CSV table of C-alpha atoms (C1' of nucleotides) in Angstrom, one decimal:
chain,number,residue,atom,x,y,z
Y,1,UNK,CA,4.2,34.4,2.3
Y,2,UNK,CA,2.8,31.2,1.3
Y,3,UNK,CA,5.7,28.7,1.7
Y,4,UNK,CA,4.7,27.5,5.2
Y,5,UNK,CA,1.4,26.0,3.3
Y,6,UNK,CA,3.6,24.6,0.7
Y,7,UNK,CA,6.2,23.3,3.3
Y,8,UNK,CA,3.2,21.3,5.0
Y,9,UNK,CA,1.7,20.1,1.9
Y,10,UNK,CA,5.7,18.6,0.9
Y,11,UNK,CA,5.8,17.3,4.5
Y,12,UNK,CA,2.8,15.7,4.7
Y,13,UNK,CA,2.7,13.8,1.7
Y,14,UNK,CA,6.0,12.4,2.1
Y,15,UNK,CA,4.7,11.2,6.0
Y,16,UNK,CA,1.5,9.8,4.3
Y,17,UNK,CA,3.3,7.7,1.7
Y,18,UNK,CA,5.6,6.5,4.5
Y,19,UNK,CA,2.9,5.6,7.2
Y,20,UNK,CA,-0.6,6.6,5.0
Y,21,UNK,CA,-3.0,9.1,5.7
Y,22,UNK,CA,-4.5,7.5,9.5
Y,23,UNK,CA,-1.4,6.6,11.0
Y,24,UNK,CA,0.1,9.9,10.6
Y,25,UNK,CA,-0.9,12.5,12.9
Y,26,UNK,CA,-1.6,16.3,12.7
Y,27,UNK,CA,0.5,16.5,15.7
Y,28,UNK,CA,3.4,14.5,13.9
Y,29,UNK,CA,3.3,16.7,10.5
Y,30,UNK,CA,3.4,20.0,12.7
Y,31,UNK,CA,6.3,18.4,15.0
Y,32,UNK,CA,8.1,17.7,11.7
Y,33,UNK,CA,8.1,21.1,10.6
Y,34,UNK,CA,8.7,22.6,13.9
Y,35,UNK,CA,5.8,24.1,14.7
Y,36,UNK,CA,2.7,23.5,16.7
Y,37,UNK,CA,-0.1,22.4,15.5
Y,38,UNK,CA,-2.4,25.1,16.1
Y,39,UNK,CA,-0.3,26.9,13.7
Y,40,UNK,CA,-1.1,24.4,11.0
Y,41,UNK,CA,-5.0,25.0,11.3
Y,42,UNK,CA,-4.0,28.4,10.0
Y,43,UNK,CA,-3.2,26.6,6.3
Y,44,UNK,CA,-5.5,23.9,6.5
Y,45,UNK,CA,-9.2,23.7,7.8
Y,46,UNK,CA,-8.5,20.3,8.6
Y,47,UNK,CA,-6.2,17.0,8.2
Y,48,UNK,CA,-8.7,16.0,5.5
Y,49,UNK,CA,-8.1,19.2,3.2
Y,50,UNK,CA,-4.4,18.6,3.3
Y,51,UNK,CA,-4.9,15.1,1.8
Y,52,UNK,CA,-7.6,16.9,-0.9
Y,53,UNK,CA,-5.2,19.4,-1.8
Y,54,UNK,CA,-2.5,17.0,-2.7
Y,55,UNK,CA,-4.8,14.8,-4.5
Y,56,UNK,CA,-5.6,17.8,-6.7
Y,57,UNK,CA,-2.3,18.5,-7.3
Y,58,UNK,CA,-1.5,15.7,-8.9
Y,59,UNK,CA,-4.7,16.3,-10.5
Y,60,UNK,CA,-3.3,19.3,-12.0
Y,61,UNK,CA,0.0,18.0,-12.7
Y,62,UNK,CA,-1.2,14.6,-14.5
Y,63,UNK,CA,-3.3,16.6,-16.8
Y,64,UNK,CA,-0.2,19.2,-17.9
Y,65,UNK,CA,2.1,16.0,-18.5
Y,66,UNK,CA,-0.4,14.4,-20.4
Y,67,UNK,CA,-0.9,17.2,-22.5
Y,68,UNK,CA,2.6,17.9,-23.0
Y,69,UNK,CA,3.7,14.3,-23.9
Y,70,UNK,CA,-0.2,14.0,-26.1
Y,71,UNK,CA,0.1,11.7,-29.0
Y,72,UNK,CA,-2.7,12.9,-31.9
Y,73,UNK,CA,-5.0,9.3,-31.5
Y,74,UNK,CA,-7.6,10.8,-33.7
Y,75,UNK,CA,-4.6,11.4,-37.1
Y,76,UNK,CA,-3.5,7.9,-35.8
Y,77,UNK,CA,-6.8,6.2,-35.9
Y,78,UNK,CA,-7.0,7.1,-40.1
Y,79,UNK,CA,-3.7,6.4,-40.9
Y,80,UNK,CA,-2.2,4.1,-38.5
Y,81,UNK,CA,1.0,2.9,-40.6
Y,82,UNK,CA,2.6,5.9,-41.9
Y,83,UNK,CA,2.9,7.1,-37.8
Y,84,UNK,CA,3.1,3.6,-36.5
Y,85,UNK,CA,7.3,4.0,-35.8
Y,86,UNK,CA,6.8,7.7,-34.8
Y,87,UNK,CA,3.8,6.4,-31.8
Y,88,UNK,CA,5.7,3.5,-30.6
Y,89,UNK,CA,8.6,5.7,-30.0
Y,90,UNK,CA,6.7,8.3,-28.6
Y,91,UNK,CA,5.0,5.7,-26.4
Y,92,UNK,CA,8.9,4.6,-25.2
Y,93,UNK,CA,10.0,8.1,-24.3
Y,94,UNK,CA,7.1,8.7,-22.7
Y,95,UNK,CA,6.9,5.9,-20.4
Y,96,UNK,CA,10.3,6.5,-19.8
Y,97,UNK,CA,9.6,9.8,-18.4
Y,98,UNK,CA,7.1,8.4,-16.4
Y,99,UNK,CA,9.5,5.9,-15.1
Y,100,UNK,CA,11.6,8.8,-13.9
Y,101,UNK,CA,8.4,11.0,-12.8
Y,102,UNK,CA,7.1,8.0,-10.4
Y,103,UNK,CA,10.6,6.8,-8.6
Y,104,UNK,CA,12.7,10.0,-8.8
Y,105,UNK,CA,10.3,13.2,-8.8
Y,106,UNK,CA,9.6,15.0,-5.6
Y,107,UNK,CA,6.6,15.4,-6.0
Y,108,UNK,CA,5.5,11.7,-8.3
Y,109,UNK,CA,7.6,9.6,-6.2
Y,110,UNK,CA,5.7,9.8,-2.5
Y,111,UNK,CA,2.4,10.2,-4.0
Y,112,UNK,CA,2.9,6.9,-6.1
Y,113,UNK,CA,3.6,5.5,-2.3
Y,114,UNK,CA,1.0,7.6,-0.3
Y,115,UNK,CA,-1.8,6.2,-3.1
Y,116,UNK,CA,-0.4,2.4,-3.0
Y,117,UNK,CA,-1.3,2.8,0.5
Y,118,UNK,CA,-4.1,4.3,0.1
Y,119,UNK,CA,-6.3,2.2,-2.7
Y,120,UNK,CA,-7.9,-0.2,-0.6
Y,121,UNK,CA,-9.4,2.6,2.1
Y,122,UNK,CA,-12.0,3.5,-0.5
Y,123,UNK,CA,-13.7,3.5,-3.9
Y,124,UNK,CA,-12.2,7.1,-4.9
Y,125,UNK,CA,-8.7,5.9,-4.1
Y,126,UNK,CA,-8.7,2.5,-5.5
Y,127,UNK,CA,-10.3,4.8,-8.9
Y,128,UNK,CA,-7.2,7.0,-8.8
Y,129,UNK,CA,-4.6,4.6,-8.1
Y,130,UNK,CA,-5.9,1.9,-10.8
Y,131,UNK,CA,-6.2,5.1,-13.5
Y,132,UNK,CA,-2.5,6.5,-12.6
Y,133,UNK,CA,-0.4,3.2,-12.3
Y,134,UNK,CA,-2.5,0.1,-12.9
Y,135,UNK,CA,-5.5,-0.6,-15.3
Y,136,UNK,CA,-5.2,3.0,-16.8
Y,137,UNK,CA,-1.9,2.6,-18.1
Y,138,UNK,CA,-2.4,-0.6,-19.2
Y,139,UNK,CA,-5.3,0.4,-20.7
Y,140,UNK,CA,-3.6,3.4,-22.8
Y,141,UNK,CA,-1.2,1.1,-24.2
Y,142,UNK,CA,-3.8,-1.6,-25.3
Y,143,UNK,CA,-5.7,0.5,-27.2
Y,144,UNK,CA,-2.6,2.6,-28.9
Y,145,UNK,CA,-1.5,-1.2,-30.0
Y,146,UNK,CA,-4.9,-2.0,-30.8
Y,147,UNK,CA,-5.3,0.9,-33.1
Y,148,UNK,CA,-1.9,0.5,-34.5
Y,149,UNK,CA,-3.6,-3.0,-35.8
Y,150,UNK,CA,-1.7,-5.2,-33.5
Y,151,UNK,CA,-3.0,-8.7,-32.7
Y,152,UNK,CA,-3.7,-10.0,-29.1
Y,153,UNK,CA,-2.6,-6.0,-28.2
Y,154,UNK,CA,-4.0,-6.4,-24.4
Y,155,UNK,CA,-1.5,-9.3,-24.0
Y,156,UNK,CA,1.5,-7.0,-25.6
Y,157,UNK,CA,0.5,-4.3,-23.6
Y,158,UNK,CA,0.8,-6.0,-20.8
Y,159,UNK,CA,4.2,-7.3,-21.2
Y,160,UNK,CA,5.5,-3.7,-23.0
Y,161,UNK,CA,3.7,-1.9,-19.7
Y,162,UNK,CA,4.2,-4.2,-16.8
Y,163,UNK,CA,7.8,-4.7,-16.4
Y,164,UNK,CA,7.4,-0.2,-15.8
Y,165,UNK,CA,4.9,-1.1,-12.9
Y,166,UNK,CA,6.9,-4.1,-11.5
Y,167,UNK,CA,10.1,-2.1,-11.5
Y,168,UNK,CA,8.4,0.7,-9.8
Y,169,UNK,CA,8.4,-1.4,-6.6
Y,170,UNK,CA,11.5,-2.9,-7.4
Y,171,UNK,CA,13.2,0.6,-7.4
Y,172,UNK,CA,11.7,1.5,-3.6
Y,173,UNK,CA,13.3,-1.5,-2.2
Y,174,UNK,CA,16.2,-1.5,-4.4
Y,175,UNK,CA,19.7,-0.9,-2.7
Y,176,UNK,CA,21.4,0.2,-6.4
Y,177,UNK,CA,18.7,2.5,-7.8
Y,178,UNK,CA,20.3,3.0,-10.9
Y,179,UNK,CA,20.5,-0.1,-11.8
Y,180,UNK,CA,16.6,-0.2,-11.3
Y,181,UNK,CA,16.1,2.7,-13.7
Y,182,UNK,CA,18.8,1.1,-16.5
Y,183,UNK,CA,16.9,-1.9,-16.7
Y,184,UNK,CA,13.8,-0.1,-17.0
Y,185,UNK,CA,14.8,1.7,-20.0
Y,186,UNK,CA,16.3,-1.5,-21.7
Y,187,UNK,CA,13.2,-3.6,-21.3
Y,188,UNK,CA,11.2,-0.6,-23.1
Y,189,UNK,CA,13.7,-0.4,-25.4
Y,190,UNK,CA,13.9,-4.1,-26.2
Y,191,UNK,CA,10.0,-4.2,-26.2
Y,192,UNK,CA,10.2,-0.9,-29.1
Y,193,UNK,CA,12.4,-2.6,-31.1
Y,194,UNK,CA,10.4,-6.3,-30.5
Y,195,UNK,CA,7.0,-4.2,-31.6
Y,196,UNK,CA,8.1,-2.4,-34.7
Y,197,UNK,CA,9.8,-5.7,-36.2
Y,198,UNK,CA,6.4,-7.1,-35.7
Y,199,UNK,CA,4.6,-4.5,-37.3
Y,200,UNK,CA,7.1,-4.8,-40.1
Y,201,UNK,CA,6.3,-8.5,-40.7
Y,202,UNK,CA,2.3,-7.7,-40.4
Y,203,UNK,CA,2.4,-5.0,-42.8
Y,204,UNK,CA,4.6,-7.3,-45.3
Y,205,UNK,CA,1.7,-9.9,-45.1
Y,206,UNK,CA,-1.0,-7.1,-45.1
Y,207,UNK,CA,0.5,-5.8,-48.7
Y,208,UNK,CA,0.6,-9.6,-50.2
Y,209,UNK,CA,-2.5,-10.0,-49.5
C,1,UNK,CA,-12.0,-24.3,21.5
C,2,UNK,CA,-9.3,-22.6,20.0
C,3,UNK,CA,-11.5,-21.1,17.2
C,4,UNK,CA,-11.7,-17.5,18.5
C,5,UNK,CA,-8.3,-17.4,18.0
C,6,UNK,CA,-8.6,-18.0,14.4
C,7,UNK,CA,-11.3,-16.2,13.9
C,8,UNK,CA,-9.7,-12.6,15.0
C,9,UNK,CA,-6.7,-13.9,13.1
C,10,UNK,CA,-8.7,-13.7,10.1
C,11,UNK,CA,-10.9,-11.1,11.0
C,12,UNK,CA,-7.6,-8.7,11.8
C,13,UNK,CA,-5.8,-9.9,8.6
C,14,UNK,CA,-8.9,-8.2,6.3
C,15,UNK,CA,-9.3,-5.3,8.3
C,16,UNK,CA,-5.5,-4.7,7.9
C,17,UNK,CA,-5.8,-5.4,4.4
C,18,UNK,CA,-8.2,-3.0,4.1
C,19,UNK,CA,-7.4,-0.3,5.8
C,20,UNK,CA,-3.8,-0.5,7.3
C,21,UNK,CA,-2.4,-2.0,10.7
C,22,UNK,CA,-2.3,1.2,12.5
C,23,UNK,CA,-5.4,2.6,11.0
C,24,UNK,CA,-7.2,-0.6,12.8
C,25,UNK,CA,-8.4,-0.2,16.2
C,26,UNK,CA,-8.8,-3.1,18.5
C,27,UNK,CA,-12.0,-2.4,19.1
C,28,UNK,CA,-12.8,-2.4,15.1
C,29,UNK,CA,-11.7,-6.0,15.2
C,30,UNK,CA,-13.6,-7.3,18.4
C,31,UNK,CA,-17.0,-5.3,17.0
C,32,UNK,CA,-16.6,-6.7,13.8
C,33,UNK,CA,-16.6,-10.3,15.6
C,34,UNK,CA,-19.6,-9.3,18.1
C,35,UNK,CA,-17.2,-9.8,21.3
C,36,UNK,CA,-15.7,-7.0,23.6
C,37,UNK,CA,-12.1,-6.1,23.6
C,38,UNK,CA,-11.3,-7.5,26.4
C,39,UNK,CA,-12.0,-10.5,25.5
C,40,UNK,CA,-9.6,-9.9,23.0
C,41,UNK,CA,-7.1,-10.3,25.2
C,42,UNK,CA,-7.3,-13.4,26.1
C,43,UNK,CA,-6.2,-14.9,23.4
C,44,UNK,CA,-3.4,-12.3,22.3
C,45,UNK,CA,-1.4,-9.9,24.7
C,46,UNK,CA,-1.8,-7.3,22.2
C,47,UNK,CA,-2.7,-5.8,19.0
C,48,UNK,CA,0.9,-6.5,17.7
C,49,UNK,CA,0.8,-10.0,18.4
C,50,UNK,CA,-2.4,-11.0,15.9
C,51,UNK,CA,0.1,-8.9,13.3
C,52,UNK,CA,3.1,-11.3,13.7
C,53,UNK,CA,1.1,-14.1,14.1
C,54,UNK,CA,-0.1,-13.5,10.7
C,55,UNK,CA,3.2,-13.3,9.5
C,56,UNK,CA,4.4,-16.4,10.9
C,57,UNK,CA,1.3,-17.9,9.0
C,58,UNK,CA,2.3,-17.0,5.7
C,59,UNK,CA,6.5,-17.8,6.8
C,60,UNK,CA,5.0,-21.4,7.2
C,61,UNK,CA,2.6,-21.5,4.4
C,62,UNK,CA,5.0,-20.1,1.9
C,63,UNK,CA,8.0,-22.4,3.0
C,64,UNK,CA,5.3,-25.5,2.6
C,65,UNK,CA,4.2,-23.9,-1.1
C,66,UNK,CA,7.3,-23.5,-2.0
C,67,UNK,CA,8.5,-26.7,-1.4
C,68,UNK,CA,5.9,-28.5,-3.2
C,69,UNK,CA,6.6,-26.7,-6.6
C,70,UNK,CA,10.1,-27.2,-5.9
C,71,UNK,CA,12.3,-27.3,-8.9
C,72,UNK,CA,15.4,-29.6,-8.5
C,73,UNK,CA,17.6,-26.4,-9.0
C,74,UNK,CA,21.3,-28.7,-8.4
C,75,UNK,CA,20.2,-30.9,-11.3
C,76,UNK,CA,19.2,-28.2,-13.2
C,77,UNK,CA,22.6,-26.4,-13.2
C,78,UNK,CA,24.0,-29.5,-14.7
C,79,UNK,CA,22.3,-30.7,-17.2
C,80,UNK,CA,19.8,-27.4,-18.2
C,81,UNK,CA,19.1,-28.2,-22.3
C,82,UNK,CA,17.5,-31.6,-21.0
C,83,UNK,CA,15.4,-30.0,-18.5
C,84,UNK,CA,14.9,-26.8,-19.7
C,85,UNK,CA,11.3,-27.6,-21.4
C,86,UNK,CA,10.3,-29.5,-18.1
C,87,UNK,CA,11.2,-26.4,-16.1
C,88,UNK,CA,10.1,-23.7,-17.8
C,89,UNK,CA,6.7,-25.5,-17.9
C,90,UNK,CA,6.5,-26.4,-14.2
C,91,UNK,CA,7.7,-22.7,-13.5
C,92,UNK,CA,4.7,-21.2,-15.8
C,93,UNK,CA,2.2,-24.2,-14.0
C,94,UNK,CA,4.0,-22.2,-10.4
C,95,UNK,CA,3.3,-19.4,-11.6
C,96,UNK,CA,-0.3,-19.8,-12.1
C,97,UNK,CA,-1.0,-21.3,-9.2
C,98,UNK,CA,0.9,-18.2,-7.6
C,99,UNK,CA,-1.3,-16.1,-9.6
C,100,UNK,CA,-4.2,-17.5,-8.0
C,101,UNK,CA,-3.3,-18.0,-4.2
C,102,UNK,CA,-2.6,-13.7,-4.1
C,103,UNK,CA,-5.1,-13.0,-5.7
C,104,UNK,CA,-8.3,-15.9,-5.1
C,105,UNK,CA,-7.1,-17.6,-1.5
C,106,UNK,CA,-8.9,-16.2,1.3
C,107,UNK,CA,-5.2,-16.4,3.5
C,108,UNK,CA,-3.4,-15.1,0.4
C,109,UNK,CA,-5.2,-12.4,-0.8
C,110,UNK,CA,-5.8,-10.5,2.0
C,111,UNK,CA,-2.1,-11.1,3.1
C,112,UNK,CA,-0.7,-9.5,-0.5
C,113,UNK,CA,-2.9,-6.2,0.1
C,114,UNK,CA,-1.8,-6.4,4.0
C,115,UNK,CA,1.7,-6.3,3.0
C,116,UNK,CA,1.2,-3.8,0.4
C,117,UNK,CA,0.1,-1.2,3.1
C,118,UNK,CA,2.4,-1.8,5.6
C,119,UNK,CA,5.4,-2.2,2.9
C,120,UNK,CA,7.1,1.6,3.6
C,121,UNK,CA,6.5,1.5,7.6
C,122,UNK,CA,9.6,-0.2,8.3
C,123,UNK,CA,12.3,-2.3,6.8
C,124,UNK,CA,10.7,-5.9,8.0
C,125,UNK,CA,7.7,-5.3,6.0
C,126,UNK,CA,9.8,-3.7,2.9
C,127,UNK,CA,11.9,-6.9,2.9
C,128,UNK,CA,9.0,-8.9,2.8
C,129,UNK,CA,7.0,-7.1,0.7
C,130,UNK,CA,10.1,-7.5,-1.9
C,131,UNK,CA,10.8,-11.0,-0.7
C,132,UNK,CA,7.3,-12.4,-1.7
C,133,UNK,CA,5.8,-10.0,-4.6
C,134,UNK,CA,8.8,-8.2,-5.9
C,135,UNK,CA,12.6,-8.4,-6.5
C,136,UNK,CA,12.2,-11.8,-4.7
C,137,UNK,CA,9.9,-13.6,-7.9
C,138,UNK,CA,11.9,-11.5,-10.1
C,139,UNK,CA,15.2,-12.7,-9.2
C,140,UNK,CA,13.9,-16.8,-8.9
C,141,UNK,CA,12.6,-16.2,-12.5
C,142,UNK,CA,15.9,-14.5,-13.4
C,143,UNK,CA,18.3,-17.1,-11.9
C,144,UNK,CA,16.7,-20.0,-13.9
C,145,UNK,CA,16.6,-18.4,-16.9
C,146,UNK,CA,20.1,-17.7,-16.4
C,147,UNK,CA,20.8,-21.1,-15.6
C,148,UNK,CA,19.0,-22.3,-18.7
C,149,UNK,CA,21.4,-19.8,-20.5
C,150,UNK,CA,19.4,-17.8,-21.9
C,151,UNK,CA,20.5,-14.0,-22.6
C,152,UNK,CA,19.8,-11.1,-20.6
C,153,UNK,CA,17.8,-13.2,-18.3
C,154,UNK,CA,17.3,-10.3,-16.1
C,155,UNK,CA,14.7,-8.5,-18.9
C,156,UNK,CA,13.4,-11.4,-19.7
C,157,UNK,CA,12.7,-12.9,-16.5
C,158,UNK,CA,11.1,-8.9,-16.0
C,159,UNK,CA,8.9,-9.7,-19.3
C,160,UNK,CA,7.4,-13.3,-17.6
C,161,UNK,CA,7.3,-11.8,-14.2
C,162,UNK,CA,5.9,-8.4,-14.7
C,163,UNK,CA,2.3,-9.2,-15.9
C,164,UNK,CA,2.0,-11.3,-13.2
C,165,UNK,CA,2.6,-8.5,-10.8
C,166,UNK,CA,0.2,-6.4,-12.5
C,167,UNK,CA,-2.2,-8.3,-13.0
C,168,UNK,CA,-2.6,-9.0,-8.8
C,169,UNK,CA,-3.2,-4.7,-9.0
C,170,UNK,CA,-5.4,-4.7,-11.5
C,171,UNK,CA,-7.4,-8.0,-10.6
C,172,UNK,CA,-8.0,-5.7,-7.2
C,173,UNK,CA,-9.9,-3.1,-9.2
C,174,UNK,CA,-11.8,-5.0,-12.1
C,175,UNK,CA,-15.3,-6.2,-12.0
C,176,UNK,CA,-14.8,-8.9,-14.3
C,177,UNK,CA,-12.3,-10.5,-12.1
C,178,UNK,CA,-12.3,-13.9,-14.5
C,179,UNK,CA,-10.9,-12.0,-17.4
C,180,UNK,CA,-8.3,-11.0,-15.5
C,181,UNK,CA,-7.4,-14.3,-14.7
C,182,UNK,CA,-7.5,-15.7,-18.0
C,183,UNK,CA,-5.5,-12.4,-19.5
C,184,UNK,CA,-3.2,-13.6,-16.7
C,185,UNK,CA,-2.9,-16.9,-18.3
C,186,UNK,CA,-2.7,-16.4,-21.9
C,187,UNK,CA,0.3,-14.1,-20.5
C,188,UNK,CA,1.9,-17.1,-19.4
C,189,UNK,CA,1.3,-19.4,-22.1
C,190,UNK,CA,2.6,-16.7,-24.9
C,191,UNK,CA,5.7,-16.5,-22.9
C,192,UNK,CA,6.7,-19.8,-22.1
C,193,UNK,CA,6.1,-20.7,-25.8
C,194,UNK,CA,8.0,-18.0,-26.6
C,195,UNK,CA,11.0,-18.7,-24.5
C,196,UNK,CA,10.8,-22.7,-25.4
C,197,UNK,CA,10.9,-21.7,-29.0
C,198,UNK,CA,13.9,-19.4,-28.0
C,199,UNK,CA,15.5,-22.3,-26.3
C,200,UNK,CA,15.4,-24.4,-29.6
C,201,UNK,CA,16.8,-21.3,-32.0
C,202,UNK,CA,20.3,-20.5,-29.0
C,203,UNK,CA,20.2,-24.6,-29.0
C,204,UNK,CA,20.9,-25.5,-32.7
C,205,UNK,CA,22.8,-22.5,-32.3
C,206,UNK,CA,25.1,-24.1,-29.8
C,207,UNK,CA,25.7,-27.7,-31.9
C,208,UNK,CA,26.2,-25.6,-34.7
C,209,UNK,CA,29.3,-24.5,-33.3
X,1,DC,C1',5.4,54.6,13.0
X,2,DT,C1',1.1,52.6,13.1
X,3,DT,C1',-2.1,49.3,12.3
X,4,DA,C1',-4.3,45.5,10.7
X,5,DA,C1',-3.7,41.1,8.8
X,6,DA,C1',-1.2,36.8,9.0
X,7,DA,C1',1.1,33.3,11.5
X,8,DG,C1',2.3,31.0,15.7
X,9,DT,C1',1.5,29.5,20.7
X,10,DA,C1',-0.4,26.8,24.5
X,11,DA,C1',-4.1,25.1,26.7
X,12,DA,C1',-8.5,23.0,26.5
X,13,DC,C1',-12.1,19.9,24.3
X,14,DA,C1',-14.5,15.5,23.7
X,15,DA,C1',-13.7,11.2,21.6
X,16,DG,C1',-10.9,7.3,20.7
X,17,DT,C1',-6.4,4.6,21.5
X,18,DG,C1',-4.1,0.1,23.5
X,19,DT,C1',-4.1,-2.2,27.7
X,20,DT,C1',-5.4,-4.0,32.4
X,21,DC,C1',-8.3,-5.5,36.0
X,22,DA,C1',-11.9,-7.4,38.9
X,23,DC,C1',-15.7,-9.9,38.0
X,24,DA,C1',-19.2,-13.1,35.6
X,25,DT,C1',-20.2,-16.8,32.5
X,26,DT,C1',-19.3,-20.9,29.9
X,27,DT,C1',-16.7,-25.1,28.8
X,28,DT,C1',-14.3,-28.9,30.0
X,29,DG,C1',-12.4,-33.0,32.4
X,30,DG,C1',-12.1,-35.9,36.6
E,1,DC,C1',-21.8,-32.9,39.8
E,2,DC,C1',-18.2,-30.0,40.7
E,3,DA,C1',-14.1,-27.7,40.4
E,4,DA,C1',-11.0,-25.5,37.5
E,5,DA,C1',-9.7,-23.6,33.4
E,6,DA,C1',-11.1,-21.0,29.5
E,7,DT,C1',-13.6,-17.2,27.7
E,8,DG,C1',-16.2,-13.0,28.0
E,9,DT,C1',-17.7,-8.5,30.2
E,10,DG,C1',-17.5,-3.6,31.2
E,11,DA,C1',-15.3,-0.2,33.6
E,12,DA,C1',-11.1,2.1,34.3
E,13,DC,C1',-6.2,3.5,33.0
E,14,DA,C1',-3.1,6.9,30.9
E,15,DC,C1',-2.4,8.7,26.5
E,16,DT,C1',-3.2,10.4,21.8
E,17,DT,C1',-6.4,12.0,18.4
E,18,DG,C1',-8.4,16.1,15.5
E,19,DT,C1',-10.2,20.5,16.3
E,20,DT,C1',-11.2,25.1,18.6
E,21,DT,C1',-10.2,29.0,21.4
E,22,DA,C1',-8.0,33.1,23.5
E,23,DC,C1',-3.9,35.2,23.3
E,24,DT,C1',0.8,36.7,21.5
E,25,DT,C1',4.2,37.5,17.9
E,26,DT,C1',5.6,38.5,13.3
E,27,DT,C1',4.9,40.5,8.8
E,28,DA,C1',3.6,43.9,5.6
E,29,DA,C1',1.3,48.1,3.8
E,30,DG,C1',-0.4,52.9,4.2
DNA sequence: CTTAAAAGTAAACAAGTGTTCACATTTTGG
DNA sequence: CCAAAATGTGAACACTTGTTTACTTTTAAG
């Protein structure tokens, strides 16, 4: 069966996002699992394709999510208004799921870590870490505000998005996770209800005009 | 002349920020500075030492930083309506100048991507790591909004802090680095006139009642 | 039960690790 | 100028690295 290449795959990532990818040797991922590492060229052509294979992965995964979770931008771009409360609730719930995917998932969680420690090492990783948790994000949210007719909506984007990214940190190092993830949810939630008053008062002074 | 010294100081400090502490070989720093590693040697007893070394730097420089933004906190919990405008602006003009030393100082910069690699190796680095870009600005921003009385000044110190913290990320990957900076600022501003004109609503509020 | 594929072992490989040492050069102060 | 201290060299040290190899054990299917 194929669970020792999955077991090596779990094990590895989790040593990577503790140590990243040089400091953690072949020899150490084997030991970890209890076996040699001879046995561990048997999965894997090399340390490298390990690495790879998680990368695609999350590949994979990132895509399905995405899909799942998809708001319908081109409806939104025609008609912004009508779904303007239905996308910025759909924008909360889903950055609240992300919350959960990037601090609590087995899978999220160390590869959040293993590519924070990775992003400097090279262009490729410094691409996938800024698209997953930095300027990607950030740049999701400025253009759904932007097309939801929003002024200055880099600025709100940045405050709706950023307290997510700073509490991500916040959570690793946090002694009372829970807490971590509560205040999470209540600064998106304060930020929802912030947003939609706002769009209230612009569409009010939209129609008088 | 003790200028060697520095020199590999600063030379380790960017290969570490780069690449990772363990992932640097001693030999990477002496090649990149044209000397052997022996030489090395001389001037520290071993690779460890240049790494502590460079965290005593930045104990010293922050302690000194600190110091001169230093807000006269005792005061402030006395009497907070008649400072509050004075400190919320000298904690945005702080914060700016933070903004700038981790991401623009040659000592600074390198030092916040250092710290972000080596964050998950061991608890030192995760306490300092929080201590200086984390839960450690987030709580300085919560206690003195909190001592200025304002509500949940945990979410809102999250909403000044947070775009800051992102920002350092995201200024890592951009290639217009400037607009980063200024998005950075206008962040600031919006918030600090936002919380002053907060202030002034909970305010009349109070002599109301 | 047999057999072939899959999975694991232990030793070997060259190359690289941090560190030390005996020696050479340079810098400095009396 | 000369001696001593500081700085640099390059080879050696024992050890670890990623990878390969020959050989054994386990697993699974006909």
């Amino acid at each position: 069966m194929g669970q020792t290449k999955e077991k090596i795959l779990i094990t590895a990532l989790e040593l990577f996002a503790q140590n990243g990818y040089e400091a953690v040797s072949v020899s150490d991922i084997a030991g970890q699992l209890g076996i040699t590492k001879g046995a561990l060229y048997k999965h894997y052509t090399n340390k490298r394709a390990i690495f790879d294979c998680i990368i695609a992965r999350m590949e994979r995964q990132d895509a399905q999510r995405a899909g799942e979770f998809a708001l319908p931008e081109g409806i939104l771009a025609q008609m912004p208004e009508k779904y303007c409360h239905t996308s910025l609730e759909q924008l909360t719930a889903y950055s609240k799921e992300q919350f959960r995917y990037w601090t609590q998932d087995s899978f999220g969680a160390p590869f959040r870590r293993m590519l924070t420690l990775e992003q400097y090492r090279c262009d490729e990783m410094a691409r996938l870490y800024q698209q997953y948790l930095a300027a990607g994000p950030l740049g999701y949210v400025t253009d759904l505000l932007g097309s939801l007719r929003f002024d200055h909506p880099q600025q709100r984007a940045a405050v709706f998005y950023a307290p997510m990214f700073l509490l991500y940190s916040v959570y690793d190092g946090a002694e009372d996770k829970e807490a971590v993830v509560a205040l999470a949810d209540d600064c998106l939630e304060r930020e929802l209800q912030r947003l939609t008053g706002e769009q209230n008062i612009e569409r009010t002074i939209h129609k008088k005009a």
